[in-house]
PDB file of C-alpha atoms in Angstrom:
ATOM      1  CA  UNK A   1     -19.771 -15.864   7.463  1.00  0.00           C
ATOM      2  CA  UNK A   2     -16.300 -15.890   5.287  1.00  0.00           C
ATOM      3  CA  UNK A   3     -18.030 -13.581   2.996  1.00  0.00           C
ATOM      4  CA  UNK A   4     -18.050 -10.976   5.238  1.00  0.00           C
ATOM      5  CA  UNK A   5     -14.483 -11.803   6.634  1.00  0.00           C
ATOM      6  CA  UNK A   6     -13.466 -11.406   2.925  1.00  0.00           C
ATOM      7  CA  UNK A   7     -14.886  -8.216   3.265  1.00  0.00           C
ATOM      8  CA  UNK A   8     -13.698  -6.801   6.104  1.00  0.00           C
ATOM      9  CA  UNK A   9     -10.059  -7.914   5.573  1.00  0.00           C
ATOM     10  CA  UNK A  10     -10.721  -6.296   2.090  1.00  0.00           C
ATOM     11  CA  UNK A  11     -12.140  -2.906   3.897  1.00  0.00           C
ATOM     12  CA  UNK A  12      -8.988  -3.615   6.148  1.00  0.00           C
ATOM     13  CA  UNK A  13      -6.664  -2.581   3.543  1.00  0.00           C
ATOM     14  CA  UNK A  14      -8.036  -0.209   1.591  1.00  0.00           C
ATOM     15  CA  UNK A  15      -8.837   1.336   4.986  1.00  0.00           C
ATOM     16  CA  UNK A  16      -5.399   1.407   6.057  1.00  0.00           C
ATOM     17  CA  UNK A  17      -3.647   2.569   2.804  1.00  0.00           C
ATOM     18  CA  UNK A  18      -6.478   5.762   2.510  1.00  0.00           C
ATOM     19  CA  UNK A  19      -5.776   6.339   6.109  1.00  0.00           C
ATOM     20  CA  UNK A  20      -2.053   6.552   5.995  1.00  0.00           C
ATOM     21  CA  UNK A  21      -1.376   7.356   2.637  1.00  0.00           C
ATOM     22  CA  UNK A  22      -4.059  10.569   2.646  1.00  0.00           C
ATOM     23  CA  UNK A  23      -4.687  11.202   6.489  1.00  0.00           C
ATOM     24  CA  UNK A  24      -1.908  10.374   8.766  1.00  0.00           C
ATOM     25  CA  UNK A  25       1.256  11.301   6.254  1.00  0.00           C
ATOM     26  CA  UNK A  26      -0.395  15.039   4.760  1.00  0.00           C
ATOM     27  CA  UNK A  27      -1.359  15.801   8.239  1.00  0.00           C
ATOM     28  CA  UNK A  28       2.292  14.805   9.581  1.00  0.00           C
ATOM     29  CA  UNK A  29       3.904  17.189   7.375  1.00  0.00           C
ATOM     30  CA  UNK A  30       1.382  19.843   7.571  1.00  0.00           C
ATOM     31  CA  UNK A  31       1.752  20.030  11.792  1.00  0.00           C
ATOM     32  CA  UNK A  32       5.399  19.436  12.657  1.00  0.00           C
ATOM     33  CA  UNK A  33       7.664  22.042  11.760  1.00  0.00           C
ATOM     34  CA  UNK A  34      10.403  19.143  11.933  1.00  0.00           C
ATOM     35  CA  UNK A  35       9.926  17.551   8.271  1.00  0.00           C
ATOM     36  CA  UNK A  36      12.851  15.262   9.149  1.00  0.00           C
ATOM     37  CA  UNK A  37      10.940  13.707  11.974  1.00  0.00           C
ATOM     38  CA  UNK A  38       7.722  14.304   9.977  1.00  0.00           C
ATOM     39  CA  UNK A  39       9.447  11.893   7.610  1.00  0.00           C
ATOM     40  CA  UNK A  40      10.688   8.936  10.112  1.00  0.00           C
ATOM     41  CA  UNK A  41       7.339   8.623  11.759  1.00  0.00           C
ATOM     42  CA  UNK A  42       5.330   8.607   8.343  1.00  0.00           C
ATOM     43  CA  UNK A  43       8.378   5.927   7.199  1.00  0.00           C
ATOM     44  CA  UNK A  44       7.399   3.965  10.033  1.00  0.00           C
ATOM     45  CA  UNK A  45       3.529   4.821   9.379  1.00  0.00           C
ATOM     46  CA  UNK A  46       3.910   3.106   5.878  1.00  0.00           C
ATOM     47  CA  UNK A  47       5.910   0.104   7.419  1.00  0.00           C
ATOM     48  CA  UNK A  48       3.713  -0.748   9.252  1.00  0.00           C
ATOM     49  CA  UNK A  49       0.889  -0.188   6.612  1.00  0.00           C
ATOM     50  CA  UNK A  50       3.118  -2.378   4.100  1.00  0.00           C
ATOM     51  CA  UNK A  51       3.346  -5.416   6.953  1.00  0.00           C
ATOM     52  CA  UNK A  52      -0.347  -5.404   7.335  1.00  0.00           C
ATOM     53  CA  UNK A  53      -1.134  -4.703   3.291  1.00  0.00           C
ATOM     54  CA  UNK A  54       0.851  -8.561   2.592  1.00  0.00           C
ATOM     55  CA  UNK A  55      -1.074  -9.802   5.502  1.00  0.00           C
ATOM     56  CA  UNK A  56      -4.205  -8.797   4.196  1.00  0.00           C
ATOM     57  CA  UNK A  57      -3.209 -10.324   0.571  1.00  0.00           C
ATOM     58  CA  UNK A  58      -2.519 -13.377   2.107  1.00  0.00           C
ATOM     59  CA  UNK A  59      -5.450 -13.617   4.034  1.00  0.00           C
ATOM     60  CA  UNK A  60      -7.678 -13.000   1.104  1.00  0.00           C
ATOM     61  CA  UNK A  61      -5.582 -15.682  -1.571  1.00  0.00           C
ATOM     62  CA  UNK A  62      -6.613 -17.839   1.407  1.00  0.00           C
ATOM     63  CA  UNK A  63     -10.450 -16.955   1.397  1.00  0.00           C
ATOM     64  CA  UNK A  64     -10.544 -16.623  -2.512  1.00  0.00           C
ATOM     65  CA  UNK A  65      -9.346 -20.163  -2.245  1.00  0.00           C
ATOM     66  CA  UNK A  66     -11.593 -21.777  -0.001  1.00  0.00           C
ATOM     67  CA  UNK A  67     -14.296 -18.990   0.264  1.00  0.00           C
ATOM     68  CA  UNK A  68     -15.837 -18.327  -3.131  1.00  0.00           C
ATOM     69  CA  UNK A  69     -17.359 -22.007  -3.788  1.00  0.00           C
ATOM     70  CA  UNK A  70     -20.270 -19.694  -5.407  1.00  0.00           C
ATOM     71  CA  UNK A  71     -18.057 -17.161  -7.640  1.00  0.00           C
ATOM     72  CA  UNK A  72     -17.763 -17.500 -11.311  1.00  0.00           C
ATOM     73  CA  UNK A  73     -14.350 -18.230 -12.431  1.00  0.00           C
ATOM     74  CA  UNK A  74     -14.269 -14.520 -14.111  1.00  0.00           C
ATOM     75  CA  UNK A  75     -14.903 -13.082 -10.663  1.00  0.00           C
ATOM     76  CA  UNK A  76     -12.441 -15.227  -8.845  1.00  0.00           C
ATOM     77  CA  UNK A  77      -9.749 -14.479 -11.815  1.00  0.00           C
ATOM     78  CA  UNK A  78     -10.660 -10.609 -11.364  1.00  0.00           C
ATOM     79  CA  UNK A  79     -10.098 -10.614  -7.790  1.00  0.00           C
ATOM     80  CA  UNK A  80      -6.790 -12.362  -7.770  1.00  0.00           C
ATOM     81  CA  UNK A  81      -5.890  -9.969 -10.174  1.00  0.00           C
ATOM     82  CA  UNK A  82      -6.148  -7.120  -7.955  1.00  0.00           C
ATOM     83  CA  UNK A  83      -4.776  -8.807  -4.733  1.00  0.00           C
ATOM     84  CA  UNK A  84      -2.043  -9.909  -6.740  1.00  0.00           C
ATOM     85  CA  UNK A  85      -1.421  -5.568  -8.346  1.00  0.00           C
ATOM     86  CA  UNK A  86      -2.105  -4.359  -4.903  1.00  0.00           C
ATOM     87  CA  UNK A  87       0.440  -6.982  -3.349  1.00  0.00           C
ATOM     88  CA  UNK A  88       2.891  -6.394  -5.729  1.00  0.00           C
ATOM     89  CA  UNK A  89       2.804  -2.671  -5.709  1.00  0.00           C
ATOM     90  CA  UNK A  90       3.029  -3.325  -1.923  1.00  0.00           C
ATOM     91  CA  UNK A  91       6.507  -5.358  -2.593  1.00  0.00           C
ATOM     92  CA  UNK A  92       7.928  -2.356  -5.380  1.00  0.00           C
ATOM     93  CA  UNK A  93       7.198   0.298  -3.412  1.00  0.00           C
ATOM     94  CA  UNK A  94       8.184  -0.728   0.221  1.00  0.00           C
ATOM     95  CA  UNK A  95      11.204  -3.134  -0.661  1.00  0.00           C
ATOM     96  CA  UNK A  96      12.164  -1.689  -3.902  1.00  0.00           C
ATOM     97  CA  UNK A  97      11.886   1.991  -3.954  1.00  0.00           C
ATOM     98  CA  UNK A  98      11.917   2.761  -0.173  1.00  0.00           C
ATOM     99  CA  UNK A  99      15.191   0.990   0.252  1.00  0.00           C
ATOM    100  CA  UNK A 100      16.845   3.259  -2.501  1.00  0.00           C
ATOM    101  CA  UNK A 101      15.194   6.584  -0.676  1.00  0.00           C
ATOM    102  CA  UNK A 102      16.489   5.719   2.717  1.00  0.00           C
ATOM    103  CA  UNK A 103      20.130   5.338   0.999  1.00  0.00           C
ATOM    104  CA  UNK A 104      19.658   8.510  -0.373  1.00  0.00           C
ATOM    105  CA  UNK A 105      18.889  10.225   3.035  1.00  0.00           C
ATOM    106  CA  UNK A 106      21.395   8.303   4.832  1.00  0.00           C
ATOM    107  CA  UNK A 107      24.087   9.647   2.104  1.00  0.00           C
ATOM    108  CA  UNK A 108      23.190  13.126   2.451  1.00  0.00           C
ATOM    109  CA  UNK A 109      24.273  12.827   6.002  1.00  0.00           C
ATOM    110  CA  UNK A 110      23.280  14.026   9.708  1.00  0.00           C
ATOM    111  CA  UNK A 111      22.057  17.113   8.206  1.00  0.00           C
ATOM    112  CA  UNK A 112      19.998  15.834   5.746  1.00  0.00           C
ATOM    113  CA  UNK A 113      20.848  18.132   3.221  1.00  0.00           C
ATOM    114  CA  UNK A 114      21.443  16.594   0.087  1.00  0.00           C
ATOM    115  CA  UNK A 115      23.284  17.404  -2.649  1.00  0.00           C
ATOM    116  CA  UNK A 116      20.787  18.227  -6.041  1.00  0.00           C
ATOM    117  CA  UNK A 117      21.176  15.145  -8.108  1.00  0.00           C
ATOM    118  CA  UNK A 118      20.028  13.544  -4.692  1.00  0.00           C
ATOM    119  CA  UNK A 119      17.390  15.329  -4.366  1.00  0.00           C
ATOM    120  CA  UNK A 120      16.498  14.832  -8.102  1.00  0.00           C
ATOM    121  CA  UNK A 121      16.624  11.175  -7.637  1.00  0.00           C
ATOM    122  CA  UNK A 122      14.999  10.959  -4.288  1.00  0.00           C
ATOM    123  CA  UNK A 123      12.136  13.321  -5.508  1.00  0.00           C
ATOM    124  CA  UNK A 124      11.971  10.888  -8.671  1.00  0.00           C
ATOM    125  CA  UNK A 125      11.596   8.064  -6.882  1.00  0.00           C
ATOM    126  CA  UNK A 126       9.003   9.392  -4.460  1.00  0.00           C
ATOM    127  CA  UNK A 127       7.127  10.577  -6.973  1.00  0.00           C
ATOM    128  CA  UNK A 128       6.699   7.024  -8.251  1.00  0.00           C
ATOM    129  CA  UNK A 129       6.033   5.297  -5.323  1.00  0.00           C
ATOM    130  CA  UNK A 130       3.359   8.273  -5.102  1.00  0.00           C
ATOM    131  CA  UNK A 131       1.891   6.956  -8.228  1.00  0.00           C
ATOM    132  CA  UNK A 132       2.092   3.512  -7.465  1.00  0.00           C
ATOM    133  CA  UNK A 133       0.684   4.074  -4.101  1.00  0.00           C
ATOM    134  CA  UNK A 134      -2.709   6.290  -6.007  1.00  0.00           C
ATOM    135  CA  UNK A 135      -2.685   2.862  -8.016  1.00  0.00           C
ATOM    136  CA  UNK A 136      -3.129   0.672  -5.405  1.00  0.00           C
ATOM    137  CA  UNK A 137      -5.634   2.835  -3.408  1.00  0.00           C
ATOM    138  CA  UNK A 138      -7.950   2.767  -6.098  1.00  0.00           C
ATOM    139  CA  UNK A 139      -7.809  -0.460  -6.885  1.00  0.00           C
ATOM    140  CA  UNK A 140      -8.588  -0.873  -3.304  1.00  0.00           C
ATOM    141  CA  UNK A 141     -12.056   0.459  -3.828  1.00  0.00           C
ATOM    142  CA  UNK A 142     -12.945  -2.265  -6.592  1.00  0.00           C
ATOM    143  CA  UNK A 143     -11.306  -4.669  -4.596  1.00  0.00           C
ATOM    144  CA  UNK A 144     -14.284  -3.970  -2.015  1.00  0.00           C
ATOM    145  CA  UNK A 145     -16.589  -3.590  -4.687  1.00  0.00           C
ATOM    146  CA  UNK A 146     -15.799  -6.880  -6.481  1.00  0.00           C
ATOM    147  CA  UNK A 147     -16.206  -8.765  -2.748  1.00  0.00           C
TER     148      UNK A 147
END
């Protein structure tokens, strides 16, 4: 039985980070002509997705704890591993690099137009919290693999 909660809360969260990250957020700025409000509900899209990616890493530390009596200690050590990446690029990305995004919109004013080394930076910053993000999602896919 915790087997297959291990793997659902692992199909959980790739689930949600393939369905926000390369669903919901494309399609959001491909059908409103407002990319500003395009941009607030896929912010709020990937907090939410961020709240429920830690939940799901602590959830499974919890189950690789008391739920893998039968794993090898290379398998168990493999799987921490990637809870552990994912989780942490979780942390970077929504309480590191968001943060410093937001400040950047929020300078450039009611408008939102911001000045070019703004949008150097902010474009700079997305861009690695892009790459970060194409990190995680694939090691989302061994993390269901390796349940």
């Amino acid at each position: 039985m915790l087997a297959k909660v291990r793997l659902f809360v692992a199909v959980l969260w790739a689930g949600s980070l393939w369905t926000v990250g390369y669903l919901v957020a494309p399609t959001l700025f491909a059908t409103l002509s407002d990319r500003v409000l395009a941009g607030q509900i896929a912010g709020s899209m990937f907090h939410a997705e961020a709240m429920l990616s830690l939940g799901c890493a602590l959830a499974l530390l919890v189950l690789l704890q008391f739920a893998t009596p039968d794993w090898t200690p290379k398998r168990r050590r493999t799987v921490l591993a990637l809870i552990a990446a994912m989780a942490l690029g979780t942390v970077v990305s929504h309480f590191g690099l968001q943060p410093m995004m937001a400040d950047l919109k929020a300078a450039a004013g009611p408008g939102g137009v911001m000045e070019s080394a703004g949008k150097e930076r902010f474009g700079m910053l997305h861009g690695v919290s892009s790459v970060i993000y194409l990190v995680q999602s694939l090691l989302a896919g061994w993390l269901i693999v390796k349940q």
